[in-house]
JSON list of C-alpha atoms in Angstrom, two decimals:
[
{"chain": "J", "resi": 5, "resn": "MET", "atom": "CA", "xyz": [-41.56, -46.18, 4.93]},
{"chain": "J", "resi": 6, "resn": "SER", "atom": "CA", "xyz": [-42.84, -42.67, 5.58]},
{"chain": "J", "resi": 7, "resn": "ASP", "atom": "CA", "xyz": [-41.97, -42.35, 9.29]},
{"chain": "J", "resi": 8, "resn": "CYS", "atom": "CA", "xyz": [-38.35, -43.52, 9.01]},
{"chain": "J", "resi": 9, "resn": "PRO", "atom": "CA", "xyz": [-35.82, -40.67, 9.11]},
{"chain": "J", "resi": 10, "resn": "LEU", "atom": "CA", "xyz": [-33.28, -42.69, 7.12]},
{"chain": "J", "resi": 11, "resn": "CYS", "atom": "CA", "xyz": [-35.83, -43.46, 4.40]},
{"chain": "J", "resi": 12, "resn": "ASP", "atom": "CA", "xyz": [-37.04, -39.86, 4.27]},
{"chain": "J", "resi": 13, "resn": "ALA", "atom": "CA", "xyz": [-33.68, -38.03, 4.45]},
{"chain": "J", "resi": 14, "resn": "PRO", "atom": "CA", "xyz": [-30.00, -38.76, 3.79]},
{"chain": "J", "resi": 15, "resn": "GLY", "atom": "CA", "xyz": [-29.04, -38.94, 7.49]},
{"chain": "J", "resi": 16, "resn": "GLY", "atom": "CA", "xyz": [-26.08, -36.58, 7.05]},
{"chain": "J", "resi": 17, "resn": "ARG", "atom": "CA", "xyz": [-24.02, -35.03, 4.27]},
{"chain": "J", "resi": 18, "resn": "VAL", "atom": "CA", "xyz": [-23.60, -37.66, 1.56]},
{"chain": "J", "resi": 19, "resn": "VAL", "atom": "CA", "xyz": [-19.93, -38.23, 0.72]},
{"chain": "J", "resi": 20, "resn": "TRP", "atom": "CA", "xyz": [-20.39, -41.43, -1.31]},
{"chain": "J", "resi": 21, "resn": "GLN", "atom": "CA", "xyz": [-23.33, -43.45, -2.61]},
{"chain": "J", "resi": 22, "resn": "ASP", "atom": "CA", "xyz": [-24.43, -46.12, -5.02]},
{"chain": "J", "resi": 23, "resn": "GLU", "atom": "CA", "xyz": [-27.76, -47.90, -5.56]},
{"chain": "J", "resi": 24, "resn": "PHE", "atom": "CA", "xyz": [-27.19, -50.14, -2.50]},
{"chain": "J", "resi": 25, "resn": "CYS", "atom": "CA", "xyz": [-26.02, -47.83, 0.27]},
{"chain": "J", "resi": 26, "resn": "ARG", "atom": "CA", "xyz": [-24.68, -44.41, 1.09]},
{"chain": "J", "resi": 27, "resn": "VAL", "atom": "CA", "xyz": [-21.92, -43.06, 3.32]},
{"chain": "J", "resi": 28, "resn": "VAL", "atom": "CA", "xyz": [-22.76, -39.83, 5.10]},
{"chain": "J", "resi": 29, "resn": "LEU", "atom": "CA", "xyz": [-20.82, -37.47, 7.30]},
{"chain": "J", "resi": 30, "resn": "ALA", "atom": "CA", "xyz": [-22.77, -37.21, 10.54]},
{"chain": "J", "resi": 31, "resn": "ASP", "atom": "CA", "xyz": [-23.45, -33.85, 12.14]},
{"chain": "J", "resi": 32, "resn": "GLU", "atom": "CA", "xyz": [-21.47, -34.59, 15.31]},
{"chain": "J", "resi": 33, "resn": "PRO", "atom": "CA", "xyz": [-19.37, -31.49, 16.16]},
{"chain": "J", "resi": 34, "resn": "ASP", "atom": "CA", "xyz": [-17.38, -33.32, 18.85]},
{"chain": "J", "resi": 35, "resn": "TYR", "atom": "CA", "xyz": [-16.52, -36.08, 16.38]},
{"chain": "J", "resi": 36, "resn": "PRO", "atom": "CA", "xyz": [-15.39, -34.80, 12.98]},
{"chain": "J", "resi": 37, "resn": "GLY", "atom": "CA", "xyz": [-15.09, -37.64, 10.51]},
{"chain": "J", "resi": 38, "resn": "PHE", "atom": "CA", "xyz": [-17.97, -39.58, 12.14]},
{"chain": "J", "resi": 39, "resn": "LEU", "atom": "CA", "xyz": [-19.52, -41.51, 9.25]},
{"chain": "J", "resi": 40, "resn": "ARG", "atom": "CA", "xyz": [-22.69, -43.51, 8.87]},
{"chain": "J", "resi": 41, "resn": "VAL", "atom": "CA", "xyz": [-23.03, -46.29, 6.31]},
{"chain": "J", "resi": 42, "resn": "ILE", "atom": "CA", "xyz": [-26.75, -46.51, 5.54]},
{"chain": "J", "resi": 43, "resn": "LEU", "atom": "CA", "xyz": [-28.53, -49.18, 3.53]},
{"chain": "J", "resi": 44, "resn": "ASN", "atom": "CA", "xyz": [-30.71, -47.45, 0.93]},
{"chain": "J", "resi": 45, "resn": "ARG", "atom": "CA", "xyz": [-33.73, -49.71, 1.47]},
{"chain": "J", "resi": 46, "resn": "HIS", "atom": "CA", "xyz": [-35.56, -50.11, 4.74]},
{"chain": "J", "resi": 47, "resn": "VAL", "atom": "CA", "xyz": [-34.25, -53.19, 6.54]},
{"chain": "J", "resi": 48, "resn": "ARG", "atom": "CA", "xyz": [-34.09, -53.62, 10.32]},
{"chain": "J", "resi": 49, "resn": "GLU", "atom": "CA", "xyz": [-31.39, -56.24, 10.95]},
{"chain": "J", "resi": 50, "resn": "MET", "atom": "CA", "xyz": [-28.28, -57.65, 9.27]},
{"chain": "J", "resi": 51, "resn": "THR", "atom": "CA", "xyz": [-29.88, -61.12, 9.26]},
{"chain": "J", "resi": 52, "resn": "ASP", "atom": "CA", "xyz": [-32.75, -59.73, 7.16]},
{"chain": "J", "resi": 53, "resn": "LEU", "atom": "CA", "xyz": [-30.24, -59.43, 4.31]},
{"chain": "J", "resi": 54, "resn": "VAL", "atom": "CA", "xyz": [-29.20, -62.31, 2.09]},
{"chain": "J", "resi": 55, "resn": "PRO", "atom": "CA", "xyz": [-25.57, -63.32, 2.75]},
{"chain": "J", "resi": 56, "resn": "ALA", "atom": "CA", "xyz": [-24.24, -61.59, -0.35]},
{"chain": "J", "resi": 57, "resn": "ASP", "atom": "CA", "xyz": [-25.84, -58.28, 0.70]},
{"chain": "J", "resi": 58, "resn": "ARG", "atom": "CA", "xyz": [-24.50, -58.69, 4.26]},
{"chain": "J", "resi": 59, "resn": "SER", "atom": "CA", "xyz": [-21.01, -59.10, 2.83]},
{"chain": "J", "resi": 60, "resn": "ARG", "atom": "CA", "xyz": [-21.48, -56.15, 0.49]},
{"chain": "J", "resi": 61, "resn": "LEU", "atom": "CA", "xyz": [-22.60, -53.89, 3.33]},
{"chain": "J", "resi": 62, "resn": "MET", "atom": "CA", "xyz": [-19.77, -54.97, 5.63]},
{"chain": "J", "resi": 63, "resn": "MET", "atom": "CA", "xyz": [-17.26, -54.37, 2.84]},
{"chain": "J", "resi": 64, "resn": "ARG", "atom": "CA", "xyz": [-18.56, -50.80, 2.56]},
{"chain": "J", "resi": 65, "resn": "VAL", "atom": "CA", "xyz": [-18.31, -50.40, 6.36]},
{"chain": "J", "resi": 66, "resn": "CYS", "atom": "CA", "xyz": [-14.67, -51.55, 6.18]},
{"chain": "J", "resi": 67, "resn": "LYS", "atom": "CA", "xyz": [-13.98, -49.13, 3.34]},
{"chain": "J", "resi": 68, "resn": "ALA", "atom": "CA", "xyz": [-15.55, -46.30, 5.37]},
{"chain": "J", "resi": 69, "resn": "GLU", "atom": "CA", "xyz": [-13.35, -47.27, 8.31]},
{"chain": "J", "resi": 70, "resn": "GLN", "atom": "CA", "xyz": [-10.25, -47.20, 6.09]},
{"chain": "J", "resi": 71, "resn": "ALA", "atom": "CA", "xyz": [-11.25, -43.78, 4.73]},
{"chain": "J", "resi": 72, "resn": "VAL", "atom": "CA", "xyz": [-11.61, -42.44, 8.29]},
{"chain": "J", "resi": 73, "resn": "ARG", "atom": "CA", "xyz": [-8.21, -43.89, 9.20]},
{"chain": "J", "resi": 74, "resn": "ASP", "atom": "CA", "xyz": [-6.55, -42.41, 6.10]},
{"chain": "J", "resi": 75, "resn": "VAL", "atom": "CA", "xyz": [-8.06, -38.94, 6.51]},
{"chain": "J", "resi": 76, "resn": "MET", "atom": "CA", "xyz": [-8.41, -38.46, 10.27]},
{"chain": "J", "resi": 77, "resn": "ARG", "atom": "CA", "xyz": [-5.53, -40.63, 11.58]},
{"chain": "J", "resi": 78, "resn": "PRO", "atom": "CA", "xyz": [-7.44, -41.55, 14.77]},
{"chain": "J", "resi": 79, "resn": "ASP", "atom": "CA", "xyz": [-6.04, -43.53, 17.69]},
{"chain": "J", "resi": 80, "resn": "LYS", "atom": "CA", "xyz": [-8.94, -45.98, 17.31]},
{"chain": "J", "resi": 81, "resn": "VAL", "atom": "CA", "xyz": [-12.09, -46.44, 15.23]},
{"chain": "J", "resi": 82, "resn": "ASN", "atom": "CA", "xyz": [-15.36, -47.56, 16.81]},
{"chain": "J", "resi": 83, "resn": "LEU", "atom": "CA", "xyz": [-17.95, -49.43, 14.73]},
{"chain": "J", "resi": 84, "resn": "ALA", "atom": "CA", "xyz": [-21.53, -49.74, 15.94]},
{"chain": "J", "resi": 85, "resn": "SER", "atom": "CA", "xyz": [-24.87, -50.84, 14.58]},
{"chain": "J", "resi": 86, "resn": "LEU", "atom": "CA", "xyz": [-27.53, -50.13, 17.16]},
{"chain": "J", "resi": 87, "resn": "GLY", "atom": "CA", "xyz": [-30.81, -49.07, 15.59]},
{"chain": "J", "resi": 88, "resn": "ASN", "atom": "CA", "xyz": [-32.68, -48.79, 18.88]},
{"chain": "J", "resi": 89, "resn": "VAL", "atom": "CA", "xyz": [-33.90, -45.29, 18.04]},
{"chain": "J", "resi": 90, "resn": "VAL", "atom": "CA", "xyz": [-33.90, -45.61, 14.24]},
{"chain": "J", "resi": 91, "resn": "PRO", "atom": "CA", "xyz": [-34.55, -49.26, 13.26]},
{"chain": "J", "resi": 92, "resn": "HIS", "atom": "CA", "xyz": [-33.18, -48.83, 9.73]},
{"chain": "J", "resi": 93, "resn": "LEU", "atom": "CA", "xyz": [-29.97, -50.74, 9.08]},
{"chain": "J", "resi": 94, "resn": "HIS", "atom": "CA", "xyz": [-26.99, -48.43, 9.41]},
{"chain": "J", "resi": 95, "resn": "TRP", "atom": "CA", "xyz": [-23.47, -48.55, 10.83]},
{"chain": "J", "resi": 96, "resn": "HIS", "atom": "CA", "xyz": [-21.62, -45.85, 12.74]},
{"chain": "J", "resi": 97, "resn": "VAL", "atom": "CA", "xyz": [-17.92, -45.41, 11.91]},
{"chain": "J", "resi": 98, "resn": "ILE", "atom": "CA", "xyz": [-16.45, -43.20, 14.62]},
{"chain": "J", "resi": 99, "resn": "PRO", "atom": "CA", "xyz": [-12.87, -41.91, 14.77]},
{"chain": "J", "resi": 100, "resn": "ARG", "atom": "CA", "xyz": [-11.65, -41.84, 18.38]},
{"chain": "J", "resi": 101, "resn": "PHE", "atom": "CA", "xyz": [-8.79, -39.90, 19.89]},
{"chain": "J", "resi": 102, "resn": "GLY", "atom": "CA", "xyz": [-7.25, -40.24, 23.34]},
{"chain": "J", "resi": 103, "resn": "ASP", "atom": "CA", "xyz": [-8.26, -36.66, 24.14]},
{"chain": "J", "resi": 104, "resn": "ASP", "atom": "CA", "xyz": [-11.76, -36.70, 22.61]},
{"chain": "J", "resi": 105, "resn": "PRO", "atom": "CA", "xyz": [-14.68, -35.63, 24.82]},
{"chain": "J", "resi": 106, "resn": "HIS", "atom": "CA", "xyz": [-15.72, -39.13, 25.90]},
{"chain": "J", "resi": 107, "resn": "PHE", "atom": "CA", "xyz": [-12.55, -41.24, 25.64]},
{"chain": "J", "resi": 108, "resn": "PRO", "atom": "CA", "xyz": [-12.27, -43.98, 26.83]},
{"chain": "J", "resi": 109, "resn": "ASN", "atom": "CA", "xyz": [-16.07, -44.09, 27.23]},
{"chain": "J", "resi": 110, "resn": "PRO", "atom": "CA", "xyz": [-18.38, -44.73, 24.27]},
{"chain": "J", "resi": 111, "resn": "VAL", "atom": "CA", "xyz": [-19.39, -41.56, 22.44]},
{"chain": "J", "resi": 112, "resn": "TRP", "atom": "CA", "xyz": [-22.88, -42.00, 23.88]},
{"chain": "J", "resi": 113, "resn": "GLY", "atom": "CA", "xyz": [-21.50, -42.33, 27.43]},
{"chain": "J", "resi": 114, "resn": "LYS", "atom": "CA", "xyz": [-20.50, -39.77, 30.02]},
{"chain": "J", "resi": 115, "resn": "LYS", "atom": "CA", "xyz": [-18.61, -36.79, 28.62]},
{"chain": "J", "resi": 116, "resn": "LEU", "atom": "CA", "xyz": [-15.27, -36.37, 30.37]},
{"chain": "J", "resi": 117, "resn": "ARG", "atom": "CA", "xyz": [-13.80, -33.25, 28.76]},
{"chain": "J", "resi": 118, "resn": "GLU", "atom": "CA", "xyz": [-14.46, -30.47, 26.25]},
{"chain": "J", "resi": 119, "resn": "THR", "atom": "CA", "xyz": [-11.80, -31.16, 23.64]},
{"chain": "J", "resi": 120, "resn": "PRO", "atom": "CA", "xyz": [-13.26, -32.02, 20.23]},
{"chain": "J", "resi": 121, "resn": "HIS", "atom": "CA", "xyz": [-10.65, -33.04, 17.70]},
{"chain": "J", "resi": 122, "resn": "ALA", "atom": "CA", "xyz": [-10.06, -30.52, 14.93]},
{"chain": "J", "resi": 123, "resn": "ALA", "atom": "CA", "xyz": [-11.38, -31.41, 11.50]},
{"chain": "J", "resi": 124, "resn": "PRO", "atom": "CA", "xyz": [-9.36, -30.85, 8.35]},
{"chain": "J", "resi": 125, "resn": "PRO", "atom": "CA", "xyz": [-10.94, -27.96, 6.41]},
{"chain": "J", "resi": 126, "resn": "ASP", "atom": "CA", "xyz": [-11.55, -30.17, 3.38]},
{"chain": "J", "resi": 127, "resn": "LEU", "atom": "CA", "xyz": [-12.87, -33.19, 5.33]},
{"chain": "J", "resi": 128, "resn": "ASP", "atom": "CA", "xyz": [-15.86, -33.95, 3.05]},
{"chain": "J", "resi": 129, "resn": "THR", "atom": "CA", "xyz": [-13.75, -33.75, -0.10]},
{"chain": "J", "resi": 130, "resn": "ARG", "atom": "CA", "xyz": [-10.94, -35.89, 1.31]},
{"chain": "J", "resi": 131, "resn": "LEU", "atom": "CA", "xyz": [-13.32, -38.60, 2.59]},
{"chain": "J", "resi": 132, "resn": "ALA", "atom": "CA", "xyz": [-15.19, -38.63, -0.72]},
{"chain": "J", "resi": 133, "resn": "ALA", "atom": "CA", "xyz": [-11.95, -38.96, -2.68]},
{"chain": "J", "resi": 134, "resn": "VAL", "atom": "CA", "xyz": [-10.77, -41.94, -0.60]},
{"chain": "J", "resi": 135, "resn": "LEU", "atom": "CA", "xyz": [-14.18, -43.63, -0.81]},
{"chain": "J", "resi": 136, "resn": "ASP", "atom": "CA", "xyz": [-14.38, -43.06, -4.58]},
{"chain": "J", "resi": 137, "resn": "ALA", "atom": "CA", "xyz": [-10.94, -44.61, -5.01]},
{"chain": "J", "resi": 138, "resn": "MET", "atom": "CA", "xyz": [-12.13, -47.70, -3.11]},
{"chain": "J", "resi": 139, "resn": "ALA", "atom": "CA", "xyz": [-15.43, -48.07, -4.98]}
]
C-alpha cells in the first residue's frame, strides 16, 4: 500500500523484528520508552486477522509491555490501538509516570506540566536485549 506510512517506513527506530511484526521506539521526546508494535503487512483491524495471528500479535504486545516495565520501571503502562490517523494495525505501548507531562490524562490529552521522564542513555540497546531474550 503506497500511501500508508507504516507500509512505507518503519514507524520509528526498530528495536526488534521478525517476519510478522516489528517493535519500534517512537520519536516521542516527552515519553522515552514509548514503543509501537506494528504488523508487517497492511491490515486495518484485529478482527481482520485469523485467531492465531491475533494471539501472536497480542503476545508480542505483552512482551513489549514487559520490556518497557523492565527497562523504564514506569508507574503504569498504557496500551492503545487506535488507527484513526494511520489505519494500519499497530499498538502503542506507553510508559507512564506520575510526573509525566500529561498524567493522569492520556498522552494525547491536555498537557499539564513540562517534566518529561529521563531516558536511560542506552535505552534502545536495553529494550532490544529484553525483547531478544523474550523472542
